[in-house]
Coordinates of C-alpha atoms in Angstrom, one line a residue:
X1 CA -41.5 16.5 -20.7
X2 CA -37.9 16.1 -21.9
X3 CA -36.7 13.6 -24.5
X4 CA -35.8 10.9 -21.9
X5 CA -39.3 11.0 -20.4
X6 CA -40.8 11.0 -23.8
X7 CA -38.8 7.8 -24.6
X8 CA -39.8 6.1 -21.4
X9 CA -43.4 7.0 -22.1
X10 CA -43.2 5.2 -25.4
X11 CA -41.7 2.1 -23.5
X12 CA -45.0 1.8 -21.6
X13 CA -44.3 3.9 -18.5
X14 CA -47.1 4.2 -15.9
X15 CA -46.9 7.7 -14.4
X16 CA -47.6 8.7 -10.8
X17 CA -51.2 9.8 -10.6
X18 CA -50.3 12.9 -8.5
X19 CA -46.8 13.9 -9.8
X20 CA -46.4 14.6 -13.4
X21 CA -43.3 13.1 -15.1
X22 CA -42.6 10.6 -12.3
X23 CA -42.7 7.0 -13.4
X24 CA -44.0 4.4 -11.0
X25 CA -43.4 1.3 -13.1
X26 CA -43.8 -0.3 -16.5
X27 CA -46.9 -2.4 -16.0
X28 CA -45.4 -4.8 -13.5
X29 CA -44.7 -4.0 -9.8
X30 CA -41.4 -5.6 -8.9
X31 CA -40.9 -7.7 -5.8
X32 CA -38.0 -7.9 -3.5
X33 CA -37.1 -11.2 -5.1
X34 CA -37.1 -9.5 -8.5
X35 CA -34.7 -6.8 -7.2
X36 CA -32.4 -9.3 -5.6
X37 CA -32.0 -11.1 -8.9
X38 CA -31.1 -8.0 -10.8
X39 CA -33.0 -4.9 -11.8
X40 CA -32.8 -1.6 -13.7
X41 CA -35.0 1.3 -12.9
X42 CA -35.8 4.5 -14.6
X43 CA -35.5 7.0 -11.8
X44 CA -37.3 10.2 -12.6
X45 CA -38.2 11.6 -9.1
X46 CA -34.8 12.9 -8.1
X47 CA -33.5 16.5 -8.7
X48 CA -30.0 17.7 -8.8
X49 CA -28.4 20.9 -7.4
X50 CA -25.0 22.0 -8.6
X51 CA -23.1 24.4 -6.2
X52 CA -20.2 26.0 -8.1
X53 CA -17.5 28.5 -7.1
X54 CA -14.4 28.5 -5.1
X55 CA -16.3 28.6 -1.8
X56 CA -18.8 26.0 -2.8
X57 CA -17.4 23.2 -0.5
X58 CA -16.9 25.5 2.5
X59 CA -20.3 27.0 2.2
X60 CA -21.9 23.5 2.2
X61 CA -19.7 22.2 4.9
X62 CA -21.2 24.9 7.2
X63 CA -24.8 24.0 6.2
X64 CA -24.9 20.2 6.1
X65 CA -24.5 17.4 8.6
X66 CA -21.4 15.8 6.9
X67 CA -18.0 16.9 5.9
X68 CA -17.9 18.5 2.5
X69 CA -14.6 20.3 2.6
X70 CA -12.7 16.9 2.6
X71 CA -15.0 15.2 0.1
X72 CA -12.7 13.5 -2.5
X73 CA -13.6 13.5 -6.1
X74 CA -14.0 9.7 -6.0
X75 CA -16.2 9.9 -2.9
X76 CA -20.0 9.9 -2.5
X77 CA -21.6 10.8 0.8
X78 CA -24.9 11.2 2.5
X79 CA -25.6 14.5 4.1
X80 CA -28.6 16.2 5.7
X81 CA -29.8 19.8 6.0
X82 CA -31.4 20.6 9.4
X83 CA -33.5 23.4 10.9
X84 CA -32.0 25.2 13.9
X85 CA -34.0 22.7 16.0
X86 CA -32.1 19.8 14.5
X87 CA -35.0 18.5 12.3
X88 CA -34.1 17.3 8.9
X89 CA -35.4 19.4 6.0
X90 CA -33.7 17.3 3.4
X91 CA -31.3 14.4 2.9
X92 CA -28.9 14.4 0.0
X93 CA -26.5 12.2 -1.9
X94 CA -23.4 14.4 -2.4
X95 CA -20.3 14.2 -4.5
X96 CA -17.9 16.7 -6.2
X97 CA -15.9 17.1 -9.3
X98 CA -13.7 19.9 -10.8
X99 CA -16.7 22.0 -11.6
X100 CA -19.1 21.7 -8.7
X101 CA -20.4 20.0 -5.5
X102 CA -23.6 18.1 -6.4
X103 CA -26.6 17.5 -4.2
X104 CA -29.2 15.0 -5.3
X105 CA -32.6 15.0 -3.5
X106 CA -36.2 14.5 -4.3
X107 CA -37.4 16.7 -7.1
X108 CA -40.6 17.6 -5.3
X109 CA -38.6 19.5 -2.6
X110 CA -35.7 20.7 -4.7
X111 CA -36.9 24.2 -5.6
X112 CA -37.7 25.4 -2.1
X113 CA -34.5 23.8 -0.6
X114 CA -32.4 25.3 -3.3
X115 CA -34.0 28.8 -2.6
X116 CA -33.4 28.4 1.1
X117 CA -29.8 27.3 0.8
X118 CA -29.2 30.3 -1.6
X119 CA -30.4 32.7 1.1
X120 CA -27.3 31.8 3.2
X121 CA -24.6 32.2 0.5
X122 CA -24.2 35.8 1.4
X123 CA -20.6 36.8 0.5
X124 CA -19.4 33.3 -0.2
X125 CA -18.2 32.7 -3.7
X126 CA -20.8 30.0 -4.5
X127 CA -23.7 29.8 -6.8
X128 CA -26.5 27.2 -6.8
X129 CA -28.2 26.1 -10.0
X130 CA -30.8 23.5 -11.0
X131 CA -28.8 20.8 -12.8
X132 CA -31.7 18.2 -13.0
X133 CA -32.1 18.4 -16.8
X134 CA -28.7 19.3 -17.9
X135 CA -28.0 17.1 -21.0
X136 CA -25.0 15.1 -19.8
X137 CA -26.9 13.8 -16.7
X138 CA -30.6 14.1 -17.5
X139 CA -31.2 10.3 -17.6
X140 CA -30.8 8.5 -14.3
X141 CA -30.9 4.7 -14.2
X142 CA -30.8 2.8 -10.9
X143 CA -29.4 -0.7 -10.9
X144 CA -28.9 -3.4 -8.3
X145 CA -29.1 -7.1 -7.5
X146 CA -27.1 -10.2 -8.4
X147 CA -26.9 -9.6 -12.2
X148 CA -26.6 -5.8 -12.2
X149 CA -22.9 -5.4 -12.0
X150 CA -22.2 -7.6 -14.9
X151 CA -24.9 -6.0 -17.1
X152 CA -23.6 -2.5 -16.3
X153 CA -20.0 -3.5 -16.9
X154 CA -20.8 -4.2 -20.4
X155 CA -21.8 -0.6 -21.0
X156 CA -19.5 1.4 -18.6
X157 CA -15.7 1.5 -18.8
X158 CA -15.1 1.6 -15.0
X159 CA -17.4 0.9 -12.2
X160 CA -16.9 2.0 -8.5
X161 CA -15.5 -0.8 -6.4
X162 CA -17.0 0.1 -3.0
X163 CA -20.2 1.6 -1.6
X164 CA -20.2 5.4 -1.7
X165 CA -17.6 5.8 -4.3
X166 CA -18.0 7.0 -8.0
X167 CA -16.5 6.8 -11.4
X168 CA -16.8 9.3 -14.2
X169 CA -16.0 9.4 -17.9
X170 CA -17.6 9.6 -21.4
X171 CA -20.3 7.2 -20.1
X172 CA -21.4 9.9 -17.6
X173 CA -21.3 9.4 -13.8
X174 CA -21.8 6.2 -11.9
X175 CA -22.4 6.4 -8.2
X176 CA -22.2 3.2 -6.1
X177 CA -24.6 3.6 -3.1
X178 CA -25.5 1.3 -0.2
X179 CA -25.7 -2.4 -1.1
X180 CA -29.1 -4.2 -0.9
X181 CA -29.9 -7.9 -1.0
X182 CA -26.2 -8.6 -0.6
X183 CA -25.4 -7.0 -4.0
X184 CA -24.2 -3.5 -5.2
X185 CA -26.5 -0.7 -6.2
X186 CA -25.7 1.9 -8.7
X187 CA -27.1 5.2 -9.9
X188 CA -26.0 6.0 -13.5
X189 CA -26.4 9.6 -14.6
X190 CA -25.9 9.9 -18.3
X191 CA -27.3 11.6 -21.5
X192 CA -30.5 10.7 -23.2
X193 CA -28.8 9.1 -26.1
X194 CA -26.5 6.9 -23.9
X195 CA -29.5 5.8 -21.8
X196 CA -31.7 5.0 -24.9
X197 CA -28.8 3.0 -26.4
X198 CA -28.2 1.1 -23.3
X199 CA -31.7 0.3 -22.2
X200 CA -32.5 -2.6 -24.6
X201 CA -29.5 -4.6 -23.4
X202 CA -30.3 -3.8 -19.7
X203 CA -33.9 -4.9 -20.2
X204 CA -32.9 -8.2 -21.6
X205 CA -30.6 -8.9 -18.6
X206 CA -32.6 -7.4 -15.8
X207 CA -36.1 -6.8 -14.5
X208 CA -37.3 -3.3 -15.5
X209 CA -39.0 -0.8 -13.2
X210 CA -39.4 2.8 -12.3
X211 CA -39.2 4.9 -9.2
X212 CA -41.1 2.4 -7.1
X213 CA -38.4 -0.3 -7.8
X214 CA -35.6 2.1 -6.9
X215 CA -37.4 3.2 -3.7
X216 CA -38.0 -0.5 -2.7
X217 CA -34.3 -1.2 -3.1
X218 CA -33.4 1.8 -0.9
X219 CA -35.8 0.6 1.7
X220 CA -34.2 -2.8 1.9
X221 CA -30.8 -1.1 2.1
X222 CA -32.0 0.8 5.1
X223 CA -31.3 4.2 3.6
X224 CA -34.0 6.8 4.3
X225 CA -34.9 9.8 2.2
X226 CA -36.7 12.8 3.6
X227 CA -39.6 13.8 1.3
X228 CA -42.2 16.5 1.5
X229 CA -44.6 14.8 4.0
X230 CA -41.7 14.2 6.4
X231 CA -39.7 17.4 6.3
X232 CA -38.8 18.7 9.8
X233 CA -40.1 15.5 11.5
X234 CA -36.9 13.7 12.4
X235 CA -33.6 14.5 14.2
X236 CA -31.0 12.5 12.1
X237 CA -30.6 9.7 14.7
X238 CA -34.3 9.0 14.6
X239 CA -33.9 7.7 11.1
X240 CA -30.5 6.0 11.7
X241 CA -28.7 8.6 9.6
X242 CA -25.5 8.5 11.7
X243 CA -25.4 4.7 11.5
X244 CA -25.1 4.9 7.7
X245 CA -22.6 7.7 7.4
X246 CA -24.8 10.8 7.0
X247 CA -23.6 12.7 10.1
X248 CA -20.0 13.7 11.0
X249 CA -19.7 14.6 14.7
X250 CA -16.2 15.9 14.4
X251 CA -16.8 18.7 11.9
X252 CA -17.7 22.3 12.7
X253 CA -21.1 23.8 13.3
X254 CA -24.1 23.7 11.1
X255 CA -27.8 24.5 11.6
X256 CA -29.1 22.3 14.4
X257 CA -25.6 20.9 15.3
X258 CA -26.0 21.3 19.0
X259 CA -29.3 19.4 19.2
X260 CA -27.9 16.6 16.9
X261 CA -24.9 16.3 19.1
X262 CA -26.9 16.3 22.3
X263 CA -29.1 13.5 20.9
X264 CA -26.0 11.5 20.3
X265 CA -24.2 11.8 23.6
X266 CA -26.8 12.5 26.3
X267 CA -28.9 9.5 27.2
X268 CA -29.9 6.4 25.3
X269 CA -31.8 7.0 22.0
X270 CA -35.4 5.8 22.4
X271 CA -36.5 6.2 18.8
X272 CA -35.0 4.5 15.7
X273 CA -36.0 3.5 12.2
X274 CA -37.0 -0.1 11.3
X275 CA -37.9 -2.0 8.2
X276 CA -41.4 -3.5 8.0
X277 CA -43.9 -4.9 5.6
X278 CA -47.7 -4.5 5.7
X279 CA -50.6 -5.6 3.6
X280 CA -51.6 -2.2 2.5
X281 CA -50.1 -0.7 -0.6
X282 CA -51.7 2.6 0.2
X283 CA -49.1 3.3 3.0
X284 CA -47.4 6.6 2.4
X285 CA -44.6 8.6 4.0
X286 CA -45.9 10.7 6.8
X287 CA -48.5 8.2 7.9
X288 CA -48.6 7.5 11.6
X289 CA -48.4 4.0 13.2
X290 CA -49.9 3.0 16.6
X291 CA -49.0 0.4 19.2
X292 CA -51.9 -1.8 20.1
X293 CA -51.3 -1.3 23.9
X294 CA -51.3 2.6 23.5
X295 CA -53.9 3.3 21.0
X296 CA -54.5 6.9 21.8
X297 CA -51.2 8.3 20.4
X298 CA -48.9 7.4 17.5
X299 CA -45.7 5.6 18.3
X300 CA -44.0 6.4 15.0
X301 CA -44.2 7.5 11.5
X302 CA -43.6 6.0 8.0
X303 CA -40.5 7.5 6.5
X304 CA -40.6 5.8 3.1
X305 CA -42.9 3.3 1.5
X306 CA -43.0 1.4 -1.8
X307 CA -45.4 -1.3 -3.3
X308 CA -43.8 -4.7 -2.8
X309 CA -45.5 -6.5 -5.7
X310 CA -47.5 -8.7 -3.4
X311 CA -50.4 -6.3 -2.8
X312 CA -48.8 -4.6 0.2
X313 CA -46.0 -2.2 0.9
X314 CA -42.5 -2.4 2.4
X315 CA -41.6 0.6 4.5
X316 CA -39.0 2.3 6.7
X317 CA -40.7 3.4 9.8
X318 CA -39.4 5.7 12.6
X319 CA -40.7 4.3 15.8
X320 CA -40.3 4.2 19.6
X321 CA -38.1 1.2 20.4
X322 CA -40.3 0.1 23.2
X323 CA -43.2 -0.3 20.7
X324 CA -41.3 -3.0 18.8
X325 CA -42.0 -5.4 21.6
X326 CA -45.8 -5.5 20.8
X327 CA -48.1 -5.2 17.8
X328 CA -47.8 -2.0 15.6
X329 CA -50.5 -1.0 13.2
X330 CA -50.8 1.5 10.3
X331 CA -53.0 4.5 10.7
X332 CA -54.8 3.5 13.9
X333 CA -54.6 0.8 16.6
X334 CA -57.1 -1.3 14.5
X335 CA -55.2 -0.7 11.3
X336 CA -53.0 -3.0 9.2
X337 CA -50.4 -5.0 11.1
X338 CA -46.7 -4.2 10.5
X339 CA -44.4 -7.2 10.2
X340 CA -40.9 -6.2 11.2
X341 CA -37.7 -7.5 9.6
X342 CA -34.0 -6.9 10.3
X343 CA -32.2 -4.0 8.8
X344 CA -28.9 -4.8 6.9
X345 CA -27.0 -3.0 9.7
X346 CA -27.2 -3.1 13.6
X347 CA -29.0 -0.3 15.5
X348 CA -26.4 0.0 18.2
X349 CA -23.3 0.6 16.0
X350 CA -23.2 4.5 16.3
X351 CA -20.1 6.1 14.9
X352 CA -18.7 8.9 16.9

C-alpha cells in the first residue's frame, strides 16, 4: 500500500472484502441525506492513464466517443471506449494539460484497457503510462453537497465554476463533475502530504466516507461507470451516455461509431438507464432485473450500485422502457422490488 492508503487505514478505513486497497467506508455508511448536506470521500478505486506525446489527442480522438482534439485545458469531458460492435468497454473522465491527456477509469479494469489502447498506437507519437500513484496526484478526494464548496475553498486557491471544468495549481488538480442533490461535486487530485494536511478540516465540516459514498453521489447524479461486470454490455445510449455529454455525434470515426450513430438516428430508443432503490444492499453491477409480467427473461441490468445507509442499495439500472410501467425486481421475478425515482435530467433530451 502507498502512504496515502496507509494513512487512511490508520483513520479507521474499512476495506472492500474482495479488492485490496479499496476503501468502502470509515465505519458509517453514508445516506443520500448525508451526501446532500456535504461530504468528503477518500476515493481509492479509480486509476489514471496519462497519454503523452504530440499525437496523444489525435490518437485518442480516433478511439473514444467524444472530441479529444478540441478538449481545452480548462475542460473536463466524459468519453467512452467501444468495441467494433458499439458496446462500451470503458467510460472515462478525460482532461488535458501541457504534459498529457488524462483518462480516469476504474482501477480494476485499467491495466487491460491501457494494454488494449496501446496496441492501436502504431506509428502515432503517443505513449500511455499508469499515472495512478504518481506523487502529485496519488490522493483523490471526492466532495459534494451543500457545505462542500465552502469547505474546499478554504484549502484550494481556485475552484472550477461550472460542471465539467477544472482548475490546477500548487494544490493539485480539482475537477468539477456533474452536480448531485442540487450542489457541486468535485474530485481533488493531490499529493499525500496535501491530502493528509487537509483531511482534519474537511472531516470537521463534512460527513466522511470512502468509495461507497462517492459511488452513491454519482448514482444520484445519474452518471454511470462501466466496471468489470458490465464491460461490453451497453451501447452508450442504453446508459444515457449521450444525454450527459459522453458522445459527440459530429466527430470522426472511432470503434463502434456506425452502430452508436445508428442507435441514435434510426428508430426510437427502447432501453434507457433509470435510478432506483431496493431493500437489498447485496445488489451488484451486472445483476439482472426482471419484470413481474415477463418473469422468464431479464428486462435489464444493474449498471452501478452503492449501499444507501438504510439497509438497501441505490442503483442505476439499464432497462427496457416498457418494463417501467409495471413491477421490476432484482435477480428474479420474485426478488426484491425496485422503487424508481427521477433522474436529474430528462430522458428525451438527446443532443445531436
